[in-house]
Amino acid sequence: MRIIYSRPQNQGRQIFGGLVKYDMPWRLGANEATEIEFFSVATVAGKTVKPGRHILYCIPQETKWTFVLNSNLYSWGLEQNRSKDLMQFDAPVEKYNMPIEYFTIACEKVNDNTTDLVFIWDEVKTKLTISF
């Protein structure tokens, strides 16, 4: 898989519940919509996803984020069209003790076939488990 996203900076702002509003869709970055591409069938948080390109956005809350795969490719920002939502996944939020200045998406290997796709910014961390 691959992820394409932009990395906004904290710059001393209140991020979650401030810049990024709770219960409102967020594009998971800045500028263009965040894109995820699967090169083979994947299992994301227990749900099967076919190969292909998707927009990935989330609806953050204090205790969980709802991630959404959407087929509205080539959109600037988040041109949200809920009719193009394909599936969604809930993930709990963890408090992170060391504030992170730049929004980061990274993979943490679980085993040979599984990775945690980690989303971290400021003092918030969440993840989606993906298997191939």
XYZ file of N, CA and C in Angstrom:
396
model
N 0.843 -1.173 0.000
C 0.000 0.000 0.000
C 0.885 1.232 0.000
N 0.297 2.342 -0.324
C 0.999 3.610 -0.212
C 0.007 4.678 0.248
N 0.549 5.709 0.886
C -0.237 6.831 1.392
C 0.354 8.102 0.811
N -0.494 8.993 0.335
C -0.060 10.303 -0.140
C -0.810 11.334 0.695
N -0.043 12.182 1.394
C -0.675 13.192 2.250
C 0.275 14.365 2.468
N -0.254 15.463 2.940
C 0.557 16.623 3.305
C 0.645 16.699 4.820
N 1.719 17.304 5.333
C 2.016 17.293 6.763
C 1.910 18.680 7.373
N 0.738 19.040 7.881
C 0.640 20.344 8.551
C 1.468 20.364 9.831
N 1.814 21.567 10.258
C 2.647 21.770 11.439
C 1.779 22.329 12.565
N 2.124 22.001 13.785
C 1.380 22.452 14.962
C 1.491 23.961 15.152
N 2.670 24.497 15.180
C 2.959 25.923 15.345
C 2.288 26.528 16.579
N 2.237 25.761 17.668
C 1.697 26.271 18.918
C 0.180 26.368 18.986
N -0.508 25.836 17.996
C -1.973 25.916 17.967
C -2.599 24.765 18.740
N -3.831 24.965 19.181
C -4.602 23.851 19.731
C -5.110 23.069 18.531
N -4.703 21.810 18.419
C -5.029 21.038 17.223
C -6.407 20.397 17.342
N -6.548 19.393 18.193
C -7.808 18.648 18.252
C -8.780 19.329 19.198
N -9.968 19.606 18.666
C -10.957 20.400 19.394
C -10.754 21.885 19.146
N -9.730 22.238 18.360
C -9.440 23.624 17.988
C -9.370 23.728 16.475
N -8.147 23.646 15.940
C -7.949 23.689 14.489
C -8.721 22.564 13.798
N -8.594 21.357 14.316
C -9.342 20.199 13.809
C -10.537 20.003 14.737
N -11.718 20.279 14.223
C -12.949 20.240 15.024
C -13.390 18.799 15.272
N -13.858 18.552 16.485
C -14.450 17.257 16.793
C -15.779 17.104 16.059
N -16.087 15.864 15.681
C -17.337 15.499 15.013
C -17.503 16.136 13.630
N -16.405 16.620 13.053
C -16.425 17.197 11.708
C -15.404 16.453 10.847
N -15.719 16.163 9.595
C -14.759 15.466 8.732
C -13.453 16.255 8.582
N -12.338 15.525 8.634
C -11.016 16.104 8.465
C -10.255 15.286 7.432
N -9.518 15.939 6.574
C -8.827 15.280 5.460
C -7.556 14.532 5.832
N -7.184 14.505 7.103
C -5.962 13.815 7.554
C -4.713 14.433 6.937
N -4.590 15.725 7.060
C -3.429 16.422 6.542
C -3.803 17.815 6.109
N -3.111 18.294 5.091
C -3.360 19.624 4.550
C -3.389 19.528 3.022
N -3.833 20.594 2.391
C -3.844 20.709 0.931
C -4.763 19.651 0.293
N -4.230 18.818 -0.604
C -5.068 17.824 -1.271
C -5.585 16.785 -0.282
N -6.641 16.119 -0.661
C -7.183 15.042 0.162
C -6.138 13.939 0.300
N -6.107 13.301 1.447
C -5.190 12.183 1.686
C -5.659 10.977 0.881
N -4.713 10.331 0.230
C -5.034 9.194 -0.630
C -4.330 7.942 -0.122
N -5.034 6.834 -0.161
C -4.449 5.541 0.178
C -4.695 4.600 -0.998
N -3.672 3.839 -1.350
C -3.796 2.872 -2.435
C -3.381 1.501 -1.927
N -4.225 0.526 -2.196
C -3.920 -0.864 -1.856
C -3.575 -1.594 -3.142
N -2.445 -2.303 -3.143
C -1.988 -3.022 -4.329
C -2.495 -4.460 -4.363
N -3.078 -4.908 -3.264
C -3.673 -6.241 -3.192
C -4.827 -6.163 -2.198
N -5.583 -7.230 -2.109
C -6.683 -7.272 -1.144
C -6.108 -7.066 0.256
N -6.753 -6.227 1.032
C -6.292 -5.936 2.395
C -7.448 -6.115 3.369
N -7.113 -6.377 4.600
C -8.092 -6.385 5.680
C -7.752 -5.201 6.571
N -8.677 -4.257 6.648
C -8.479 -3.047 7.438
C -9.459 -3.085 8.604
N -8.919 -3.134 9.800
C -9.749 -3.173 11.017
C -10.845 -4.238 10.889
N -10.462 -5.391 10.315
C -11.380 -6.517 10.207
C -12.282 -6.518 8.987
N -12.190 -5.494 8.125
C -13.034 -5.418 6.917
C -12.177 -5.578 5.675
N -12.696 -6.314 4.693
C -11.970 -6.572 3.452
C -12.083 -5.381 2.500
N -10.918 -4.941 1.993
C -10.851 -3.829 1.047
C -10.180 -4.343 -0.223
N -10.828 -4.115 -1.366
C -10.271 -4.528 -2.655
C -9.122 -3.613 -3.054
N -8.238 -4.090 -3.928
C -7.154 -3.233 -4.415
C -7.726 -1.991 -5.105
N -6.984 -0.895 -4.997
C -7.397 0.332 -5.664
C -7.049 1.561 -4.843
N -7.368 2.723 -5.427
C -7.077 4.013 -4.807
C -8.342 4.568 -4.161
N -8.158 5.206 -3.018
C -9.274 5.776 -2.270
C -8.820 7.061 -1.589
N -9.770 7.923 -1.315
C -9.536 9.046 -0.408
C -9.751 8.503 0.993
N -8.901 8.924 1.924
C -9.033 8.526 3.322
C -9.206 9.796 4.144
N -10.307 9.873 4.872
C -10.492 10.987 5.789
C -11.013 10.438 7.099
N -11.147 11.298 8.094
C -11.646 10.828 9.375
C -12.589 11.852 9.993
N -13.321 11.386 10.970
C -14.164 12.230 11.802
C -13.638 12.040 13.224
N -12.807 12.985 13.692
C -12.193 12.819 15.009
C -13.155 13.143 16.154
N -13.017 12.398 17.217
C -13.692 12.672 18.481
C -12.632 12.557 19.562
N -12.953 12.923 20.777
C -11.954 12.878 21.848
C -11.469 11.463 22.131
N -12.354 10.473 22.054
C -11.985 9.107 22.448
C -11.823 8.145 21.278
N -12.278 8.514 20.095
C -12.130 7.650 18.918
C -12.143 8.494 17.660
N -11.584 7.926 16.599
C -11.686 8.511 15.263
C -12.423 7.517 14.393
N -13.281 8.023 13.535
C -13.933 7.208 12.531
C -13.252 7.504 11.198
N -12.542 6.512 10.664
C -11.865 6.638 9.380
C -12.827 6.235 8.279
N -12.754 6.924 7.141
C -13.674 6.665 6.031
C -12.874 6.520 4.740
N -13.148 5.437 3.992
C -12.636 5.289 2.625
C -13.701 5.839 1.692
N -13.278 6.667 0.743
C -14.204 7.344 -0.158
C -13.631 7.267 -1.567
N -14.498 7.208 -2.563
C -14.049 7.064 -3.953
C -13.936 8.392 -4.696
N -14.047 9.525 -4.026
C -14.003 10.842 -4.674
C -12.550 11.279 -4.906
N -11.864 10.610 -5.830
C -10.465 10.902 -6.127
C -10.306 12.272 -6.773
N -9.092 12.773 -6.765
C -8.700 14.031 -7.396
C -9.435 15.230 -6.802
N -9.674 15.192 -5.511
C -10.359 16.320 -4.870
C -9.355 17.148 -4.079
N -9.548 18.440 -4.080
C -8.710 19.337 -3.302
C -9.302 19.449 -1.908
N -8.463 19.426 -0.909
C -8.980 19.524 0.456
C -9.846 18.325 0.754
N -11.021 18.591 1.236
C -11.977 17.514 1.471
C -13.298 17.933 0.861
N -13.477 17.595 -0.401
C -14.764 17.814 -1.061
C -15.608 16.607 -0.693
N -16.172 16.699 0.479
C -16.864 15.540 1.024
C -18.142 15.254 0.248
N -18.223 14.046 -0.248
C -19.415 13.560 -0.919
C -19.733 12.228 -0.259
N -20.568 12.269 0.770
C -20.843 11.068 1.563
C -21.440 9.939 0.719
N -22.049 10.262 -0.412
C -22.604 9.202 -1.267
C -21.490 8.347 -1.874
N -20.234 8.844 -1.836
C -19.101 8.088 -2.356
C -18.306 7.385 -1.259
N -18.809 7.434 -0.011
C -18.169 6.692 1.069
C -18.322 5.202 0.794
N -17.236 4.450 0.957
C -17.241 3.015 0.691
C -17.360 2.190 1.967
N -16.618 2.582 2.999
C -16.685 1.898 4.292
C -16.001 2.766 5.326
N -16.268 2.433 6.593
C -15.624 3.186 7.661
C -15.160 2.258 8.773
N -14.214 2.784 9.577
C -13.571 2.006 10.625
C -13.401 2.907 11.840
N -13.707 2.407 13.009
C -13.488 3.155 14.247
C -12.181 2.716 14.887
N -11.465 3.683 15.446
C -10.204 3.394 16.130
C -10.122 4.249 17.391
N -9.728 3.642 18.524
C -9.607 4.412 19.760
C -8.432 5.389 19.692
N -8.544 6.465 20.443
C -7.501 7.480 20.533
C -6.673 7.240 21.783
N -5.366 7.395 21.641
C -4.450 7.318 22.777
C -3.840 8.705 22.989
N -3.599 9.053 24.219
C -2.853 10.279 24.505
C -1.370 9.952 24.369
N -0.641 10.824 23.709
C 0.786 10.627 23.468
C 1.539 11.631 24.327
N 2.484 11.182 25.112
C 3.159 12.033 26.102
C 4.126 13.055 25.526
N 4.589 12.828 24.317
C 5.546 13.747 23.713
C 4.890 14.417 22.501
N 4.551 15.712 22.581
C 3.874 16.376 21.456
C 4.672 16.262 20.156
N 3.962 15.965 19.081
C 4.561 15.825 17.749
C 4.216 17.078 16.943
N 5.232 17.750 16.419
C 5.044 19.027 15.723
C 4.359 18.858 14.360
N 4.767 17.853 13.583
C 4.209 17.637 12.245
C 3.270 16.439 12.245
N 2.104 16.587 11.629
C 1.197 15.463 11.468
C 1.939 14.354 10.732
N 1.828 13.124 11.252
C 2.588 12.006 10.704
C 1.707 10.774 10.548
N 1.847 10.126 9.402
C 1.257 8.816 9.160
C 2.425 7.869 8.919
N 2.459 6.764 9.656
C 3.580 5.825 9.535
C 3.084 4.405 9.745
N 3.870 3.454 9.275
C 3.563 2.041 9.480
C 4.445 1.487 10.588
N 3.829 0.729 11.479
C 4.557 -0.004 12.509
C 4.278 -1.482 12.294
N 5.319 -2.228 11.964
C 5.170 -3.649 11.664
C 4.676 -4.412 12.887
N 3.633 -5.221 12.679
C 3.118 -6.113 13.717
C 3.706 -7.501 13.507
N 3.618 -7.998 12.256
C 4.254 -9.254 11.856
C 4.447 -9.203 10.342
N 4.813 -10.320 9.713
C 5.125 -10.299 8.277
C 3.958 -9.876 7.398
N 2.729 -10.087 7.834
C 1.557 -9.776 7.007
C 0.703 -8.645 7.548
N 1.100 -8.052 8.670
C 0.243 -7.073 9.333
C 1.050 -5.852 9.757
N 0.446 -4.684 9.572
C 1.046 -3.430 10.022
C -0.015 -2.595 10.711
N 0.408 -1.766 11.630
C -0.465 -0.751 12.190
C -0.174 0.540 11.443
N -1.193 1.093 10.808
C -1.075 2.392 10.160
C -1.356 3.421 11.244
N -0.299 4.122 11.668
C -0.352 5.019 12.820
C -0.539 6.459 12.349
N -1.421 7.167 13.045
C -1.688 8.578 12.793
C -1.364 9.305 14.095
N -0.451 10.279 14.032
C -0.036 10.946 15.265
C 0.210 12.429 15.000
N -0.293 13.243 15.910
C -0.066 14.686 15.821
C -0.367 15.296 17.169
N 0.433 16.255 17.536
C 0.300 16.918 18.826
C 0.418 15.853 19.916
N -0.582 15.668 20.730
C -0.536 14.658 21.795
C -1.565 13.553 21.563
N -1.910 13.311 20.299
C -2.936 12.326 19.950
C -2.354 11.293 18.998
N -2.662 10.023 19.274
C -2.217 8.911 18.433
C -3.379 7.941 18.264
N -3.546 7.443 17.054
C -4.506 6.387 16.792
C -3.943 5.519 15.672
N -4.568 4.367 15.443
C -4.031 3.473 14.413
C -5.109 2.564 13.858
N -4.853 2.132 12.632
C -5.670 1.127 11.967
C -4.780 -0.087 11.714
N -5.251 -1.276 12.050
C -4.487 -2.486 11.773
C -4.858 -2.981 10.383
N -3.832 -3.214 9.565
C -4.008 -3.620 8.170
C -3.227 -4.911 7.945
N -3.904 -5.900 7.350
C -3.258 -7.169 7.004
C -3.381 -7.411 5.508
N -2.391 -8.130 4.956
C -2.391 -8.457 3.534
C -2.266 -9.941 3.353
